[in-house]
GROMACS .gro file of C-alpha atoms in nm:
model
  227
    1MET     CA    1  12.903   9.491  10.241
    2SER     CA    2  12.766   9.802  10.413
    3GLU     CA    3  12.931   9.947  10.723
    4PRO     CA    4  12.759   9.901  11.061
    5SER     CA    5  12.541  10.200  11.133
    6VAL     CA    6  12.541  10.426  11.436
    7MET     CA    7  12.256  10.585  11.629
    8LEU     CA    8  12.250  10.952  11.724
    9ALA     CA    9  12.041  11.090  12.010
   10ILE     CA   10  11.945  11.455  12.065
   11GLU     CA   11  11.834  11.581  12.406
   12ALA     CA   12  11.769  11.956  12.389
   13SER     CA   13  11.429  11.975  12.557
   14GLN     CA   14  11.568  12.153  12.863
   15ARG     CA   15  11.805  12.440  12.929
   16HIS     CA   16  12.117  12.220  12.929
   17GLY     CA   17  12.125  11.977  12.640
   18GLY     CA   18  12.355  11.743  12.460
   19VAL     CA   19  12.393  11.472  12.198
   20ALA     CA   20  12.501  11.109  12.227
   21VAL     CA   21  12.598  10.844  11.977
   22ARG     CA   22  12.606  10.465  11.981
   23ASP     CA   23  12.900  10.355  11.768
   24PRO     CA   24  12.915  10.034  11.559
   25GLN     CA   25  13.067   9.850  11.858
   26GLY     CA   26  12.776   9.950  12.083
   27ARG     CA   27  12.975  10.203  12.287
   28HIS     CA   28  12.814  10.529  12.397
   29HIS     CA   29  12.975  10.872  12.359
   30VAL     CA   30  12.832  11.205  12.476
   31GLU     CA   31  12.887  11.569  12.381
   32ARG     CA   32  12.725  11.844  12.586
   33LEU     CA   33  12.597  12.160  12.423
   34ARG     CA   34  12.810  12.455  12.520
   35SER     CA   35  12.638  12.656  12.792
   36SER     CA   36  12.749  12.984  12.633
   37ALA     CA   37  12.576  12.905  12.303
   38ARG     CA   38  12.212  12.878  12.199
   39HIS     CA   39  12.082  12.535  12.101
   40ASP     CA   40  12.037  12.648  11.741
   41ASP     CA   41  12.398  12.772  11.729
   42ASP     CA   42  12.567  12.468  11.880
   43LEU     CA   43  12.353  12.160  11.809
   44LEU     CA   44  12.497  12.063  11.469
   45ALA     CA   45  12.840  12.177  11.582
   46ALA     CA   46  12.813  11.942  11.882
   47VAL     CA   47  12.723  11.654  11.650
   48ASP     CA   48  13.026  11.735  11.433
   49ARG     CA   49  13.255  11.746  11.740
   50LEU     CA   50  13.121  11.414  11.864
   51TYR     CA   51  13.161  11.236  11.530
   52ASP     CA   52  13.505  11.382  11.463
   53ARG     CA   53  13.636  11.286  11.806
   54HIS     CA   54  13.535  10.923  11.762
   55GLY     CA   55  13.617  10.881  11.393
   56LEU     CA   56  13.256  10.849  11.279
   57ARG     CA   57  13.100  10.976  10.957
   58PRO     CA   58  12.747  11.118  10.915
   59ALA     CA   59  12.681  10.863  10.640
   60GLN     CA   60  12.706  10.586  10.900
   61THR     CA   61  12.402  10.721  11.087
   62GLY     CA   62  12.123  10.468  11.060
   63ALA     CA   63  11.886  10.622  11.317
   64VAL     CA   64  11.828  10.946  11.505
   65ALA     CA   65  11.648  10.954  11.840
   66VAL     CA   66  11.516  11.289  11.957
   67SER     CA   67  11.361  11.394  12.286
   68VAL     CA   68  11.031  11.549  12.174
   69GLY     CA   69  10.905  11.712  12.493
   70PRO     CA   70  10.736  11.868  12.665
   71GLY     CA   71  11.012  12.118  12.734
   72GLY     CA   72  11.145  12.451  12.616
   73PHE     CA   73  10.985  12.577  12.296
   74THR     CA   74  11.305  12.681  12.119
   75GLY     CA   75  11.509  12.377  12.221
   76LEU     CA   76  11.238  12.136  12.108
   77ARG     CA   77  11.182  12.316  11.779
   78ILE     CA   78  11.553  12.312  11.694
   79ALA     CA   79  11.601  11.950  11.806
   80VAL     CA   80  11.305  11.818  11.609
   81SER     CA   81  11.393  12.022  11.299
   82THR     CA   82  11.751  11.895  11.314
   83ALA     CA   83  11.637  11.532  11.353
   84LYS     CA   84  11.401  11.568  11.055
   85MET     CA   85  11.674  11.723  10.844
   86LEU     CA   86  11.923  11.448  10.931
   87GLY     CA   87  11.663  11.181  10.866
   88GLU     CA   88  11.586  11.319  10.522
   89ALA     CA   89  11.948  11.392  10.428
   90LEU     CA   90  12.099  11.066  10.553
   91GLY     CA   91  11.807  10.831  10.503
   92ALA     CA   92  11.815  10.758  10.878
   93LYS     CA   93  11.522  10.625  11.075
   94ILE     CA   94  11.366  10.867  11.324
   95VAL     CA   95  11.271  10.769  11.679
   96ALA     CA   96  11.054  11.012  11.878
   97VAL     CA   97  11.135  10.978  12.250
   98PRO     CA   98  10.892  11.133  12.501
   99THR     CA   99  11.099  11.345  12.738
  100ALA     CA  100  10.928  11.180  13.035
  101LEU     CA  101  11.096  10.852  12.937
  102VAL     CA  102  11.433  11.029  12.922
  103ALA     CA  103  11.387  11.157  13.277
  104ALA     CA  104  11.261  10.822  13.406
  105GLU     CA  105  11.557  10.634  13.256
  106SER     CA  106  11.794  10.792  13.509
  107HIS     CA  107  11.566  10.719  13.806
  108ASP     CA  108  11.646  10.388  13.976
  109GLY     CA  109  11.360  10.381  14.227
  110PRO     CA  110  11.041  10.178  14.215
  111GLY     CA  111  10.725  10.276  14.030
  112PRO     CA  112  10.480  10.410  13.968
  113ILE     CA  113  10.619  10.760  13.936
  114ILE     CA  114  10.505  11.088  13.784
  115ILE     CA  115  10.725  11.306  13.565
  116ALA     CA  116  10.612  11.670  13.591
  117LEU     CA  117  10.739  11.883  13.301
  118ALA     CA  118  10.684  12.227  13.147
  119ALA     CA  119  10.552  12.374  13.471
  120ARG     CA  120  10.390  12.717  13.452
  121ASP     CA  121  10.102  12.907  13.609
  122ASP     CA  122  10.049  12.646  13.884
  123THR     CA  123  10.017  12.365  13.627
  124ALA     CA  124  10.254  12.099  13.497
  125TRP     CA  125  10.247  11.834  13.226
  126ALA     CA  126  10.223  11.507  13.418
  127THR     CA  127  10.314  11.165  13.281
  128ARG     CA  128  10.261  10.851  13.489
  129LEU     CA  129  10.511  10.570  13.440
  130THR     CA  130  10.541  10.217  13.573
  131ARG     CA  131  10.805   9.945  13.553
  132ASP     CA  132  10.760   9.681  13.285
  133GLU     CA  133  10.702   9.350  13.463
  134THR     CA  134  10.927   9.164  13.218
  135ASP     CA  135  11.245   9.369  13.202
  136GLY     CA  136  11.196   9.652  13.453
  137THR     CA  137  11.218   9.932  13.197
  138TRP     CA  138  10.991  10.233  13.235
  139ILE     CA  139  10.670  10.248  13.033
  140ILE     CA  140  10.408  10.521  13.010
  141ALA     CA  141  10.080  10.434  13.177
  142GLY     CA  142   9.771  10.616  13.051
  143GLU     CA  143   9.759  10.956  12.888
  144ALA     CA  144   9.970  11.251  12.995
  145GLY     CA  145   9.819  11.595  13.046
  146LEU     CA  146   9.816  11.921  13.235
  147VAL     CA  147   9.746  11.898  13.609
  148ASP     CA  148   9.739  12.131  13.906
  149ALA     CA  149   9.749  12.067  14.281
  150ASP     CA  150   9.384  11.963  14.284
  151THR     CA  151   9.396  11.725  13.988
  152ILE     CA  152   9.734  11.551  14.019
  153TRP     CA  153   9.666  11.189  14.120
  154LEU     CA  154   9.918  11.081  14.384
  155LYS     CA  155   9.762  10.765  14.524
  156GLY     CA  156  10.024  10.490  14.513
  157ILE     CA  157  10.284  10.715  14.351
  158LYS     CA  158  10.638  10.650  14.481
  159ALA     CA  159  10.796  10.975  14.360
  160VAL     CA  160  10.734  11.285  14.153
  161LEU     CA  161  11.020  11.400  13.932
  162GLY     CA  162  10.999  11.777  13.902
  163ASP     CA  163  11.252  12.056  13.872
  164ASP     CA  164  11.277  12.390  14.054
  165TYR     CA  165  10.988  12.524  13.845
  166LEU     CA  166  10.741  12.271  13.986
  167PRO     CA  167  10.455  12.490  14.113
  168GLY     CA  168  10.448  12.546  14.488
  169PRO     CA  169  10.091  12.415  14.533
  170ILE     CA  170  10.181  12.087  14.360
  171ARG     CA  171  10.498  12.055  14.567
  172GLU     CA  172  10.298  12.119  14.886
  173ARG     CA  173  10.042  11.857  14.785
  174CYS     CA  174  10.324  11.605  14.738
  175GLN     CA  175  10.464  11.689  15.080
  176ALA     CA  176  10.121  11.649  15.237
  177GLN     CA  177  10.084  11.306  15.073
  178LYS     CA  178  10.443  11.212  15.170
  179VAL     CA  179  10.543  11.169  14.806
  180PRO     CA  180  10.907  11.271  14.755
  181VAL     CA  181  10.986  11.528  14.486
  182ILE     CA  182  11.311  11.445  14.304
  183GLU     CA  183  11.507  11.659  14.061
  184PRO     CA  184  11.491  11.495  13.715
  185VAL     CA  185  11.796  11.428  13.499
  186PHE     CA  186  11.772  11.483  13.123
  187SER     CA  187  12.066  11.292  12.983
  188PRO     CA  188  12.146  11.251  12.612
  189SER     CA  189  12.279  10.904  12.700
  190ALA     CA  190  11.941  10.817  12.855
  191CYS     CA  191  11.770  10.942  12.539
  192LEU     CA  192  12.000  10.713  12.342
  193ASP     CA  193  11.916  10.412  12.561
  194VAL     CA  194  11.541  10.468  12.532
  195GLY     CA  195  11.567  10.543  12.161
  196TRP     CA  196  11.762  10.224  12.098
  197ARG     CA  197  11.496  10.014  12.272
  198LEU     CA  198  11.218  10.182  12.077
  199LEU     CA  199  11.412  10.125  11.756
  200GLN     CA  200  11.449   9.754  11.834
  201ASP     CA  201  11.073   9.741  11.886
  202GLY     CA  202  11.019   9.900  11.544
  203ARG     CA  203  10.872  10.218  11.691
  204THR     CA  204  10.994  10.475  11.440
  205SER     CA  205  10.831  10.794  11.313
  206ASP     CA  206  10.771  10.943  10.971
  207PRO     CA  207  11.002  11.249  10.952
  208LEU     CA  208  10.725  11.448  10.783
  209LEU     CA  209  10.492  11.385  11.077
  210LEU     CA  210  10.746  11.435  11.356
  211ALA     CA  211  10.647  11.720  11.587
  212PRO     CA  212  10.734  11.838  11.940
  213ILE     CA  213  10.497  11.782  12.231
  214TYR     CA  214  10.397  12.121  12.365
  215ALA     CA  215  10.218  12.133  12.699
  216ARG     CA  216  10.043  12.457  12.602
  217PRO     CA  217  10.056  12.706  12.314
  218PRO     CA  218  10.388  12.897  12.310
  219ALA     CA  219  10.358  13.238  12.473
  220ALA     CA  220  10.493  13.407  12.159
  221VAL     CA  221  10.206  13.277  11.947
  222PRO     CA  222   9.934  13.544  11.926
  223ARG     CA  223   9.587  13.434  12.019
  224GLN     CA  224   9.301  13.476  11.777
  225PRO     CA  225   9.065  13.757  11.879
  226ARG     CA  226   8.725  13.653  11.997
  227ARG     CA  227   8.440  13.714  11.755
   0.00000   0.00000   0.00000
């Protein structure tokens, strides 16, 4: 008889990341990435610390949930690569979790809301979410995309979740429309909760096709010269 499996979650889309695990008894445990280390230096080490502390073995891992962005280029690349590697090596299922759902999971207010991520050059990647009428969980409504102060749709929106990098013009538009701007929380435990629900719904990803969501081409990628 096989041992009960565990689920690992990786949230490294933002500057401060971490990992979480759901053990065979359904309990959650969290390990933060060390602030003095880069994500690529500490991610696997954090997983090892977490498993060792709670007497778990990598072979027990039945699924890996990973926050896929938008977010920081390096953090997303390392997180997704690590999830793919673990999926292939351990035969674990992969669950791609949009980072907007991770942020929404920690917000206990009413919907609809907008999660504004990867802000730069007066634009942000906006995702609209509403509460599921059956169980109250957050679900993505419509397609996400880049917006600015002129194109962000705030009618009926109860809150915008945006960090300190939210462009000033968008923040001013929210203030003018009396829509509160709230600092988002990117919790590895929230990623685990969302990932577990997606797993129960059978929403897994092929490791070979798993890729981060980038709001725009990374700045380090050279542009092709015009012909």
